[in-house]
Coordinates of C-alpha atoms and ligand atoms in Angstrom, one line a residue:
X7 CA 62.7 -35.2 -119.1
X8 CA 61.2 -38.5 -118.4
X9 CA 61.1 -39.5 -114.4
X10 CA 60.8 -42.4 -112.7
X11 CA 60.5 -42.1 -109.1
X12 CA 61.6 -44.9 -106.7
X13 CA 59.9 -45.3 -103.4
X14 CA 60.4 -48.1 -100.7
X15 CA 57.9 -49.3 -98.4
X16 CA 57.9 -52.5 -95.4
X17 CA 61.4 -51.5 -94.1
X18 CA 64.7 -49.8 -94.8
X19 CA 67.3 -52.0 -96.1
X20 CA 65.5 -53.6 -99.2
X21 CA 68.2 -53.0 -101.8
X22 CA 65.9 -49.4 -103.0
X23 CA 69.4 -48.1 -104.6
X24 CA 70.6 -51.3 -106.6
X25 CA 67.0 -51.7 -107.6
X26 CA 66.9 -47.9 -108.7
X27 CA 70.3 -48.2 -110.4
X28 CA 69.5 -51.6 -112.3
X29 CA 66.5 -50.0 -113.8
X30 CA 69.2 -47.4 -115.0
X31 CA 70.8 -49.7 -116.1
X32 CA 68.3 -51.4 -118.2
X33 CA 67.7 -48.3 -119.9
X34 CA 70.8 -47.7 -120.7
X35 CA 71.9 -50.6 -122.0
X36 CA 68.4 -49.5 -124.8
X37 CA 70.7 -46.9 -125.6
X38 CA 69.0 -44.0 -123.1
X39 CA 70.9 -40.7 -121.2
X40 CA 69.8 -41.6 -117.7
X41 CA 70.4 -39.8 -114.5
X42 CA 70.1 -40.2 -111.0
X43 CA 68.7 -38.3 -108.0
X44 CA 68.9 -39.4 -105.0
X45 CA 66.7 -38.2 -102.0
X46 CA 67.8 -38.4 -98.4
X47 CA 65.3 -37.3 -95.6
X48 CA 67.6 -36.2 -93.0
X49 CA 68.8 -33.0 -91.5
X50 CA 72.6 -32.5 -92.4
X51 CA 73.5 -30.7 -94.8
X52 CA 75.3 -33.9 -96.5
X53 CA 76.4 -37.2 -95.1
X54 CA 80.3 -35.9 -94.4
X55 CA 79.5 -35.2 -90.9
X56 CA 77.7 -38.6 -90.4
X57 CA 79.0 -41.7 -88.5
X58 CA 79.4 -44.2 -91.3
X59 CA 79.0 -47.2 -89.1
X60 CA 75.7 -45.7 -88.5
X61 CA 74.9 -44.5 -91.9
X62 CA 76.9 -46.5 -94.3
X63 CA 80.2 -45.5 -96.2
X64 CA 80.3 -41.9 -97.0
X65 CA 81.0 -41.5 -100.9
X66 CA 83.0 -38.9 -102.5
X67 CA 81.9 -37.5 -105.8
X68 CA 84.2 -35.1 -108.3
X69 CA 83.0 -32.3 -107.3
X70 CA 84.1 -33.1 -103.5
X71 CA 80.5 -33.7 -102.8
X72 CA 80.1 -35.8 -99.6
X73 CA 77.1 -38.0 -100.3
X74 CA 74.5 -41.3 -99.7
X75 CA 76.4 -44.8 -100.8
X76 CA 73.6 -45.3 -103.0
X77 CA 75.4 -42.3 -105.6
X78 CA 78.1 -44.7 -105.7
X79 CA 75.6 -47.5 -106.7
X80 CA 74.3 -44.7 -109.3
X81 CA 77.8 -44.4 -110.7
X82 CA 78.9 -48.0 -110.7
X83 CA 75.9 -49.0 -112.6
X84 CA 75.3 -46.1 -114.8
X85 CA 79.3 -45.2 -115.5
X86 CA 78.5 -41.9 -114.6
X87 CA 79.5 -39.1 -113.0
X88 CA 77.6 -37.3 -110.5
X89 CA 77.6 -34.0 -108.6
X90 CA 76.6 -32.8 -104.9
X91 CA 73.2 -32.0 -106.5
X92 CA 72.4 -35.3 -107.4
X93 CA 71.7 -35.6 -103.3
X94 CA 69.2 -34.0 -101.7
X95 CA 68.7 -33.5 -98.3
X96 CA 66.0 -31.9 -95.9
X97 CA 69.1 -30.0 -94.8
X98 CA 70.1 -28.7 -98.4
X99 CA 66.5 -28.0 -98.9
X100 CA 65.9 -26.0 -95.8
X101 CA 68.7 -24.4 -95.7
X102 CA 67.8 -22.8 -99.6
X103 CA 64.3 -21.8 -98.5
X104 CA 65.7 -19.9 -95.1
X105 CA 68.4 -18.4 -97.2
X106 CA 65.4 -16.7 -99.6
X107 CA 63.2 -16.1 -96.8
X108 CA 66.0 -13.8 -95.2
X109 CA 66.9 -12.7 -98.4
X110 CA 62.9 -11.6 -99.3
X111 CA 62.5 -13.4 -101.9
X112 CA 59.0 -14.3 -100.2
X113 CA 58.5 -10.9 -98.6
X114 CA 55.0 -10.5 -97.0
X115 CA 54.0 -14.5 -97.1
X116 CA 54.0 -16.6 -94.3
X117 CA 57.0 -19.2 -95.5
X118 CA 55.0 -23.0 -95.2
X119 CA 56.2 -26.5 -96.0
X120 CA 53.7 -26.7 -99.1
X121 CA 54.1 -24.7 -101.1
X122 CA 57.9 -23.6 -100.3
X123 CA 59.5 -26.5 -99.3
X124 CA 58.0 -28.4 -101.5
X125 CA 58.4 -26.1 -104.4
X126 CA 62.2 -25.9 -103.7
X127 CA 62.3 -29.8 -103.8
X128 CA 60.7 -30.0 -106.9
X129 CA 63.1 -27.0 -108.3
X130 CA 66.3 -29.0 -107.0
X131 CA 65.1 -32.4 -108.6
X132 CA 64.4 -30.8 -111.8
X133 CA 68.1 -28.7 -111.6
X134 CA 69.6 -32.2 -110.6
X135 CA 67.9 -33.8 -113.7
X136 CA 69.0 -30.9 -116.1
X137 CA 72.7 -31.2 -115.3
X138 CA 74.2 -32.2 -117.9
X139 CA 75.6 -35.8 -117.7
X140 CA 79.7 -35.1 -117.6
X141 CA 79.3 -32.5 -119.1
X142 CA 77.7 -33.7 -122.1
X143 CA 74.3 -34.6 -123.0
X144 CA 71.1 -33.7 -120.7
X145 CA 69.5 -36.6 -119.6
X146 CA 66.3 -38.2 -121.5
X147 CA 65.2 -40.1 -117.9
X148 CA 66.0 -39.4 -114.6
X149 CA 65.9 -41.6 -111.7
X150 CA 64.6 -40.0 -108.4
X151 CA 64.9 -42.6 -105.0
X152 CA 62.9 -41.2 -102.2
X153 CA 65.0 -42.5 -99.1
X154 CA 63.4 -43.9 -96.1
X155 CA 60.2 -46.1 -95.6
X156 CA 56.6 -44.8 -96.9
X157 CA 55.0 -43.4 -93.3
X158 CA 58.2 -41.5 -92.4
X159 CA 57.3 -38.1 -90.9
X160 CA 60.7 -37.1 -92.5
X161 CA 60.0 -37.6 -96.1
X162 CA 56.4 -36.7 -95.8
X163 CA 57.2 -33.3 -97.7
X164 CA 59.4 -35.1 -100.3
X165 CA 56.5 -37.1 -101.0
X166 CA 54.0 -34.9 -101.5
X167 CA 56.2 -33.1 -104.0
X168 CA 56.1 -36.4 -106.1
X169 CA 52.6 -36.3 -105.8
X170 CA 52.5 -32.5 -107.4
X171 CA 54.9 -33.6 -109.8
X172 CA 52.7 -36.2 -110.8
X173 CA 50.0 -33.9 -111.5
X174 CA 52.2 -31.2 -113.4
X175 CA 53.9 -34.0 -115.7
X176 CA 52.0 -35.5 -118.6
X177 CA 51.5 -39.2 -117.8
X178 CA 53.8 -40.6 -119.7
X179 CA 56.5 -38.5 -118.3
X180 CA 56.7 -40.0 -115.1
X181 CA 56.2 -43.4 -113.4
X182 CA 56.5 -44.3 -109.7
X183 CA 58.1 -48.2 -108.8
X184 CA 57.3 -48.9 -105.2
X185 CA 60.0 -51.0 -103.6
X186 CA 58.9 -53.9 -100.5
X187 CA 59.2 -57.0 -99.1
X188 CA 57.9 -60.0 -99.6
X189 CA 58.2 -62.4 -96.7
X190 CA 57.9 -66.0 -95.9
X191 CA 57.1 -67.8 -93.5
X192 CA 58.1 -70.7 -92.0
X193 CA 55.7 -73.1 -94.4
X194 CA 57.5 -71.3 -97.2
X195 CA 54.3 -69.2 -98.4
X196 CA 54.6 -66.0 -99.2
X197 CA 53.0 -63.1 -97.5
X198 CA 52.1 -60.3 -99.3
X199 CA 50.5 -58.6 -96.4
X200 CA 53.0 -56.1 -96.0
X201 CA 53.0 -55.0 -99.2
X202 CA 49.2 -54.3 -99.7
X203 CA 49.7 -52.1 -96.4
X204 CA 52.3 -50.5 -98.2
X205 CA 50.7 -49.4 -100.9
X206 CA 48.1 -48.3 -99.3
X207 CA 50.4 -45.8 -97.0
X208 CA 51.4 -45.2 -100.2
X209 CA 47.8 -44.0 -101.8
X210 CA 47.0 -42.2 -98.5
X211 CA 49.2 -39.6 -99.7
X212 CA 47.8 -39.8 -103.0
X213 CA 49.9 -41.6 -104.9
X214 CA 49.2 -45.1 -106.9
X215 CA 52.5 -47.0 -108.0
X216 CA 52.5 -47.7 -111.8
X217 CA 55.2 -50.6 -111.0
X218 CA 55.7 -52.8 -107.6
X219 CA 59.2 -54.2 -107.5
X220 CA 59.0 -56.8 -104.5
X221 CA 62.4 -58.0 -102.6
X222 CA 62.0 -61.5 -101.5
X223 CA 64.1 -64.5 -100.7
X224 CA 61.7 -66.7 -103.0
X225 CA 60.5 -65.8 -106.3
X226 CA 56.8 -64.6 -106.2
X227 CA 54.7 -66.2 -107.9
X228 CA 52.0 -65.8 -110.8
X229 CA 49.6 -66.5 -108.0
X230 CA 51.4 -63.6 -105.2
X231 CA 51.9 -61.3 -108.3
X232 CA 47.7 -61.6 -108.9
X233 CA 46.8 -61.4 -105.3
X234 CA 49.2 -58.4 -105.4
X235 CA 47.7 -57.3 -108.2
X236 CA 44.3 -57.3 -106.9
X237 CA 44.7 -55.5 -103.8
X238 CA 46.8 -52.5 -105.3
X239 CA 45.5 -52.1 -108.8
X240 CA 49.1 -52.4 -110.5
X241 CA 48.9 -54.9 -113.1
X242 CA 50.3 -58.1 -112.2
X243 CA 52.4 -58.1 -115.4
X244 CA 53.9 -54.6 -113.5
X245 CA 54.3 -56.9 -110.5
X246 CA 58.0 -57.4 -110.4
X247 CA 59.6 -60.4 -108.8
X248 CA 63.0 -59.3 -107.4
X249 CA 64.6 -62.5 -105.4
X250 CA 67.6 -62.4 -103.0
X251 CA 70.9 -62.7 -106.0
X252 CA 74.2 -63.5 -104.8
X253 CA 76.0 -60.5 -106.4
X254 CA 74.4 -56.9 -106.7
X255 CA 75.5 -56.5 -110.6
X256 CA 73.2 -59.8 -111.6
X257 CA 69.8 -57.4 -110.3
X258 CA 69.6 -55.2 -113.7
X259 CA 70.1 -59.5 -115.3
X260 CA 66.9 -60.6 -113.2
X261 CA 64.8 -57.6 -113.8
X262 CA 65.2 -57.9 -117.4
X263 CA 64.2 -61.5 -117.4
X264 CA 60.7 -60.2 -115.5
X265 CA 60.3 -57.7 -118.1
X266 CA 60.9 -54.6 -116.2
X267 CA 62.1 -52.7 -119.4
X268 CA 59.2 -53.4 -121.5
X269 CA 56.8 -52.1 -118.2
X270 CA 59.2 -49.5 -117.7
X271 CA 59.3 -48.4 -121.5
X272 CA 55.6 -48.9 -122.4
X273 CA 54.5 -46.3 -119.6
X274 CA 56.8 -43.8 -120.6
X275 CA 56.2 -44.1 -124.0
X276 CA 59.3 -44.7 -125.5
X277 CA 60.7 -47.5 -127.5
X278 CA 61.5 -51.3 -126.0
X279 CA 65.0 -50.8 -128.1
X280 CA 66.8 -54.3 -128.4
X281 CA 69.5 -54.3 -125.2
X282 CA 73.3 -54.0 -125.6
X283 CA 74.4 -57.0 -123.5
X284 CA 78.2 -56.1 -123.2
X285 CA 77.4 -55.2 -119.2
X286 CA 75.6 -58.1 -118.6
X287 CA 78.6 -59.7 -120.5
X288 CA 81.0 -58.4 -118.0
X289 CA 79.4 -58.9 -114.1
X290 CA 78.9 -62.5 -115.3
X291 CA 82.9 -63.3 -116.2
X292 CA 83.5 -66.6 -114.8
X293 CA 86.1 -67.2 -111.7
X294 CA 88.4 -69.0 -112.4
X295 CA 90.9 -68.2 -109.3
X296 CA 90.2 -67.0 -106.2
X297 CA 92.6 -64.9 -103.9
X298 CA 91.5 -64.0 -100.1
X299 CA 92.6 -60.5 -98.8
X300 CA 92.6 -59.1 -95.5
X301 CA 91.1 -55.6 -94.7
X302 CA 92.0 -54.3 -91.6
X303 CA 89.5 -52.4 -90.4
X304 CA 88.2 -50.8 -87.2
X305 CA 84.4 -51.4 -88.3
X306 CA 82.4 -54.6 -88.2
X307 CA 80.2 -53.1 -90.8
X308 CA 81.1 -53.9 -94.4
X309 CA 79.1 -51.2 -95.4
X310 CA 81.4 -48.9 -94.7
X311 CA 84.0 -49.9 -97.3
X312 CA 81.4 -50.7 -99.6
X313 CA 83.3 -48.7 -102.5
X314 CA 86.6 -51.2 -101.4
X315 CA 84.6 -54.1 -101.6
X316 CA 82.8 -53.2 -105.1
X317 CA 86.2 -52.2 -106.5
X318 CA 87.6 -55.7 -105.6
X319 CA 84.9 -56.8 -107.1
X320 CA 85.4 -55.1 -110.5
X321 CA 89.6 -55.9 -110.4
X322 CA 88.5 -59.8 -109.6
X323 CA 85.8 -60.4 -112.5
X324 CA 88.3 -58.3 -115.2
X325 CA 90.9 -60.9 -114.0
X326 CA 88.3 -63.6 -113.5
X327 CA 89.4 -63.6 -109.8
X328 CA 87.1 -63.9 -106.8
X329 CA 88.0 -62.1 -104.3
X330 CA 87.0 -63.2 -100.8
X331 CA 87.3 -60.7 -97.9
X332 CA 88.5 -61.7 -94.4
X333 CA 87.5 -58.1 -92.7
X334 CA 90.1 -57.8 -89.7
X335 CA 89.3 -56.2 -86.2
X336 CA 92.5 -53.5 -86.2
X337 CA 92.3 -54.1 -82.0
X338 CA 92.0 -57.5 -81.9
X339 CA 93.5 -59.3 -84.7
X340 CA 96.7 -61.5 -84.5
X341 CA 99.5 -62.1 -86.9
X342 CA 97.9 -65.5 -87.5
X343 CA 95.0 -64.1 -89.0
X344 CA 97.5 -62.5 -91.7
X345 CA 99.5 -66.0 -92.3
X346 CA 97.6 -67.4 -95.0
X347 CA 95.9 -64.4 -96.8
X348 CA 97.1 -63.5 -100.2
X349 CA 97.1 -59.8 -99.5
X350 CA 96.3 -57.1 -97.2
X351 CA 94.5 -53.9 -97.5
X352 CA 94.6 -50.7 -94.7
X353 CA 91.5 -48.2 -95.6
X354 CA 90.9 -44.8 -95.2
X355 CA 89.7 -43.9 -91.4
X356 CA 89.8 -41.0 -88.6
X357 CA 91.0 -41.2 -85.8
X358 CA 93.5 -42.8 -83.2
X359 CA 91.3 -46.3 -83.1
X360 CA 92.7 -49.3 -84.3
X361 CA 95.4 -47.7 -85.6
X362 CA 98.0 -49.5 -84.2
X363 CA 97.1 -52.6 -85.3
X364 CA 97.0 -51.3 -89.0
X365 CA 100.8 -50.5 -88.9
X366 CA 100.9 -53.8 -87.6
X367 CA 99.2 -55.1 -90.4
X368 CA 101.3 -52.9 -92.7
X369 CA 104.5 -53.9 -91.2
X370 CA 103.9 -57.4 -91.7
X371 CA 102.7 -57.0 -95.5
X372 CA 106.2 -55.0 -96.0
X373 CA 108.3 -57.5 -94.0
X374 CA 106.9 -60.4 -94.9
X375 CA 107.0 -59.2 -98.9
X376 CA 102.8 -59.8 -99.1
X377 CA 100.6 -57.6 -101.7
X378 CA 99.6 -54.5 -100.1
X379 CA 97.3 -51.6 -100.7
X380 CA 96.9 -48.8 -98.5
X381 CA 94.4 -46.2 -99.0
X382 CA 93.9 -42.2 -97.8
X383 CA 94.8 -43.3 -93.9
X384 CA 96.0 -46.6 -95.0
X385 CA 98.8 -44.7 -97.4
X386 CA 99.4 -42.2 -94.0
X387 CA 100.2 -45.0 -91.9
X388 CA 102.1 -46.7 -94.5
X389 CA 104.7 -43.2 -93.8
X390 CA 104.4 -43.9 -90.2
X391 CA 105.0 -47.4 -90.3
X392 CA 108.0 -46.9 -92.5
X393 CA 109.4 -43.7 -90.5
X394 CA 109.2 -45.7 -87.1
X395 CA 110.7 -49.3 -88.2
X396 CA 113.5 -48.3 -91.4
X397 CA 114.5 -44.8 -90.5
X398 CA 114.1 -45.1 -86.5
X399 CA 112.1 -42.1 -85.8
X400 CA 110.1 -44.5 -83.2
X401 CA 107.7 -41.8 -82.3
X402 CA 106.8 -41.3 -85.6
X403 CA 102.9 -40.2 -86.3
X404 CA 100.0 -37.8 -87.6
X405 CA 99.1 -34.8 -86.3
X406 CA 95.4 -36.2 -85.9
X407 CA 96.6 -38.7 -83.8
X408 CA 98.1 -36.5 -80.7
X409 CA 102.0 -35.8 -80.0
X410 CA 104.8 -37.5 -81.3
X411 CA 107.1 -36.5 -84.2
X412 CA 104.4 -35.7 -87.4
X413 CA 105.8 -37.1 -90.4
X414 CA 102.1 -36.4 -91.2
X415 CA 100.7 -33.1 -90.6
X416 CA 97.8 -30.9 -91.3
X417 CA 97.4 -29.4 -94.6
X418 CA 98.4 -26.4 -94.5
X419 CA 94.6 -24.9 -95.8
X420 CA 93.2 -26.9 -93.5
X421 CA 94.6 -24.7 -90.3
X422 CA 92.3 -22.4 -90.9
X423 CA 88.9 -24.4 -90.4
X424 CA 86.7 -24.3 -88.1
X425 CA 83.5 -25.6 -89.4
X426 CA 83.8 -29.6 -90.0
X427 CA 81.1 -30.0 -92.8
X428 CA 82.6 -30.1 -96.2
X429 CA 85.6 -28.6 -95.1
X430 CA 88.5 -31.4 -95.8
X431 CA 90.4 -31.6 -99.0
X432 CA 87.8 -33.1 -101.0
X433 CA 86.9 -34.6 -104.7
X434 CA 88.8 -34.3 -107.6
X435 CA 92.6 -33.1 -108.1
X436 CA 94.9 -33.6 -110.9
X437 CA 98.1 -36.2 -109.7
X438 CA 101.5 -36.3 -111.7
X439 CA 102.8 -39.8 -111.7
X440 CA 106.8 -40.3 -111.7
X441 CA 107.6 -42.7 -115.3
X442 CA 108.9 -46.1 -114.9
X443 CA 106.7 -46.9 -111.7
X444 CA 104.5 -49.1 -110.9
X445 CA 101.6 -46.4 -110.6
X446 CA 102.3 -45.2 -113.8
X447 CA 102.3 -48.7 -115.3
X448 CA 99.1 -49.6 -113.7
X449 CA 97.6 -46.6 -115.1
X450 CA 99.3 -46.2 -118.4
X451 CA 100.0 -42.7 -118.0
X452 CA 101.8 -39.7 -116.1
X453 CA 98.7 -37.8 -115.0
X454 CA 95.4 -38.8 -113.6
X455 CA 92.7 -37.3 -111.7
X456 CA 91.2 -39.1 -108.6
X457 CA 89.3 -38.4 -105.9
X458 CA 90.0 -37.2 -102.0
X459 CA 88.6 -36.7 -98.4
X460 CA 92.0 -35.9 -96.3
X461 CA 92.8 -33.3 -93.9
X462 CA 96.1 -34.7 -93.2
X463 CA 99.6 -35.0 -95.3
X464 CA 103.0 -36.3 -95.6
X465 CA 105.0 -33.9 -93.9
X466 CA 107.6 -32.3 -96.4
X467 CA 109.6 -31.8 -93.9
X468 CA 110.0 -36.0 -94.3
X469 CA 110.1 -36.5 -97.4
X470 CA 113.8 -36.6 -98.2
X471 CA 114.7 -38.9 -95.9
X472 CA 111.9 -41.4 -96.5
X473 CA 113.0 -41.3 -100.2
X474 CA 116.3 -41.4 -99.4
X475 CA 115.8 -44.8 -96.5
X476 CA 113.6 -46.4 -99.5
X477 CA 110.0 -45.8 -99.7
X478 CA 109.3 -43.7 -103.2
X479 CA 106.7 -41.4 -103.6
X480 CA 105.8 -41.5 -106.7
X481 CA 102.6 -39.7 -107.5
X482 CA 102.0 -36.0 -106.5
X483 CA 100.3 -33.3 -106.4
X484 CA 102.3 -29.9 -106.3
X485 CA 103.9 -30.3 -103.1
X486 CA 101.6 -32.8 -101.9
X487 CA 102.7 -36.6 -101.9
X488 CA 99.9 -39.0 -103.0
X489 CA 101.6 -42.2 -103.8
X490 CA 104.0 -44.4 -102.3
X491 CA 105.7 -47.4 -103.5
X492 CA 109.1 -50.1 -102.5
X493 CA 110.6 -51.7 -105.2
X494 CA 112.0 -54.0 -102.9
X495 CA 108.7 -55.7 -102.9
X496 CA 106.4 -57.3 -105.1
X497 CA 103.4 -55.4 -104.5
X498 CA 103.6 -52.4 -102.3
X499 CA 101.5 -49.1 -103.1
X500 CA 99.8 -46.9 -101.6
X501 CA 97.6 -43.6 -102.1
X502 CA 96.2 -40.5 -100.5
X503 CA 93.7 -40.6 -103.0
X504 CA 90.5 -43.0 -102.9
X505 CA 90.9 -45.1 -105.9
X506 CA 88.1 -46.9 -105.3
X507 CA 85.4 -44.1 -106.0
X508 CA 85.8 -44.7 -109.8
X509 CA 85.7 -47.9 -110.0
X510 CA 83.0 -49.8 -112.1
X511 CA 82.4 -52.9 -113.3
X512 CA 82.9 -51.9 -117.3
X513 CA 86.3 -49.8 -115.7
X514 CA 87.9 -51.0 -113.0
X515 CA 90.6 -48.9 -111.0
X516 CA 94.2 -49.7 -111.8
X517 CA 95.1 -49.4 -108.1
X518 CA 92.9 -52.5 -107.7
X519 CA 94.2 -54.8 -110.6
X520 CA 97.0 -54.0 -109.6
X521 CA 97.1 -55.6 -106.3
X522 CA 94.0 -58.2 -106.9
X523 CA 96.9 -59.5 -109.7
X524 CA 100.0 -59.2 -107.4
X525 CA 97.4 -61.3 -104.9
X526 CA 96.7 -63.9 -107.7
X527 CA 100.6 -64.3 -108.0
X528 CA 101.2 -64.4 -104.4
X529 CA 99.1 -67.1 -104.1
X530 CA 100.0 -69.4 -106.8
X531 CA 103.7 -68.6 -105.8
X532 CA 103.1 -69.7 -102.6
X533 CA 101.0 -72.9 -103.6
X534 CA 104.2 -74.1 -106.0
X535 CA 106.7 -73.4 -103.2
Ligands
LIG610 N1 92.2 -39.1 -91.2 C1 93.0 -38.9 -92.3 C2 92.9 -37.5 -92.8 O1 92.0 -36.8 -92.5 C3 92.7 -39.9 -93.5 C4 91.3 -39.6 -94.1 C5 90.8 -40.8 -94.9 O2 91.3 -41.9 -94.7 N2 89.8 -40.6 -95.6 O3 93.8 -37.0 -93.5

């Protein structure tokens, strides 16, 4: 096992997981098994119980693992999948070493950060790397990101567990890039300040990048690189210029131009094998429509529907669509901003907020015959929306949202919790589609298997009469209803399930051509009229 361990220095922010997952990406496109670790200083356990307006979207793997966005970078870019011990947390890690130390595994020693946390970090990087990739193949290179900024008190024991890795592994088995920022000033120079400090942080716990990958809103220079060069002892020709790029999926493009692969390969010692271009092939379809969509949202933060916005991404380039995103306050909006958009999208949420205005949204996109995808909450309130305004139950709502008449209710498994950490319905489960349907079309078959975070469900109690007043489910899951569609509309559908955490570029999710298409016919149906 070959690793190449990704740390970020400067600030937080600089684009450490799409830089991490493009130089996947260049080695896979040589033809390499890679795989990806992702480290995340904090104290929980996982990132389900975290505020993602804080912490960014919270991404679902198969194995109902509730992890970092940056997995969902890992798996976008590598076409992988990943499990819950591809993340590792301070929490995760403590919580094995207690477990042993009660257990007496250690019996008699006094139980330290080095060497037992640190040991148990460099156990669950190496288990992480060993998994085999779906089930196949082990890896031949595994990508390890260290989150947070060098000089963080929190991932000062992650660090110097790279640092006895490094030691333990022969040199060509691993190399450390060190991610940071380049700034520039207002005479347009750039400053490469921050970066020498940086690396020095860096070396004070004694470790010396092989590879300096620096973010910057200029290109840097021959002259930056060898001042860069000078003051860290990486050679400038391992000096990596990383510029600002309007679309995440062109990063692995510019890092190839700078000859990232060949530094990359050369250290490890394997072969500079000639690349297969067919990704680069496909983020770079040209646009030849474009379709605006509204997502209706009760965050300001984009990031938190980062997997929604990548998988429009995906649908738009395979139908050489861009999609542009008009995100929607679900408090404040108005039915103007809906007017002129060619479809509209209702996420998955918690929580009474906003939700109001998302059956608003949802009972304009069904009235007024628009495109419309609902997702997890989105395909919850799609039930409430219809059960209050076609069959008249005008108290109609979820269980989570306080008293009413439940047309969604707690699953029934879910009575029983108490804890809230990894506790909802979560990852993968098996969904029989109903033949003839648009689902089924989209997808091409009667059974897929897609991924969850719920804690909620259509009441069966319900769902006769919502059949039987229109709206078809057509997807489920024993007695559990995961679709919906009306065929009285062009483009209604909506799912418990979150299509859009298996999206990728090279495969995008049918939920999203499907609607990214119904908006490219909306629009040029309304532009004739
Ligand atoms: N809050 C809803 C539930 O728990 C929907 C969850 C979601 O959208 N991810 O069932």
């Amino acid at each position: 096992m070959k690793y190449i361990v990704v740390t970020g220095g400067v600030m937080s922010g600089l684009g450490k997981g799409i830089t991490t997952a493009s130089i996947g990406r260049l080695l896979k496109n040589r033809g390499y098994q890679v795989t990806a670790v992702k480290i995340d200083p904090y104290l929980n356990i996982d990132a389900g119980t975290m505020n993602p307006a804080q912490h960014g979207e919270v991404f679902v793997l198969s194995d109902g693992g509730e992890v970092d966005l940056d997995l969902g970078n890992y798996e976008r870019f590598l076409d992988i999948n990943l499990k819950s011990i591809h993340n590792i947390t301070t929490g995760k890690v403590y919580r094995n070493v207690i477990e042993k130390e009660r257990r007496g595994d250690f019996l008699g020693a006094t139980v330290q950060i080095i060497p037992h946390i640190t040991d148990e970090i460099k156990h669950c990087i190496s288990r992480a790397a060993q998994e085999p990739i779906d089930g196949g193949k082990v890896a031949e290179i595994c990508l390890v990101e260290v989150g947070g900024t060098v000089g963080d008190i929190e991932s000062m024991p992650f660090l110097e567990a790279v640092r006895q890795m490094h030691g333990e592994l022969a040199p060509q088995d691993m190399v450390l890039v060190h991610v940071t920022l380049v700034p520039v000033d207002t005479m347009g120079d750039l400053k490469t300040k921050p970066t020498q400090h940086s690396v020095k942080a860096l070396r004070e716990l004694g470790l010396q990048p092989d590879i300096i990958v620096c973010r910057s809103s200029e290109v840097i220079n021959p002259q930056a690189k060898k001042k860069i060069s000078n003051f860290t002892d990486v050679p400038a020709k391992a000096v990596i210029s990383a510029k600002d790029v309007p679309d995440i999926y062109q990063v692995p493009m510019e890092l190839e131009k700078e000859g990232l692969a060949d530094v990359v390969c050369s250290y490890l010692a394997l072969e500079n094998k000639e690349p297969d271009t067919r990704w680069y092939r496909v983020v770079s379809q040209e646009y030849t429509n474009r379709v605006t969509v509204a997502i209706v949202s009760k965050y300001g933060i984009e990031d938190v529907y980062m997997s929604i916005k990548e998988s429009l991404k995906h649908a738009g380039r395979a139908l050489s669509t861009e999609v542009n995103i008009r995100w929607l306050d679900a408090e404040t909006f108005n039915a103007r901003d809906l007017a002129d958009v060619d479809g509209i999208l209702v996420p998955g949420g918690f929580g009474k907020r906003g939700v109001e205005g998302k059956i608003r949204a949802i009972r304009s996109a069904r009235e007024t015959k628009k495109p419309y995808l609902g997702l997890c909450l989105g395909f919850q309130l799609s039930v409430i929306e219809y059960a209050r305004h076609v069959l008249g139950i005008s108290d109609a709502t979820s269980e989570e949202m306080g008293p009413g008449t439940h047309v969604i209710a707690i699953l029934p498994e879910q009575e029983e919790v108490s804890d809230l950490g990894g506790t909802m319905r979560l990852g993968n489960c098996t969904i029989k589609l109903k033949e003839d349907t648009t689902i089924a079309e989209l997808y091409g078959k009667t059974e897929i298997v897609e991924r969850h975070r719920h804690r909620y469900e259509v009441n069966p109690e319900f769902v006769g009469d919502l059949e039987e007043a229109g709206l078809a489910f057509t997807g489920s899951c024993g007695e559990r209803m995961e679709v919906c569609e009306l065929s009285d509309h062009p483009f209604y559908l909506a799912t418990q399930f979150h299509p859009e955490f298996k999206s990728s570029p090279t495969n995008p999710s049918p939920p999203y051509i499907g609607f990214v298409s119904a908006c490219k016919k909306n629009k040029t149906s309304t532009q004739t009229r």
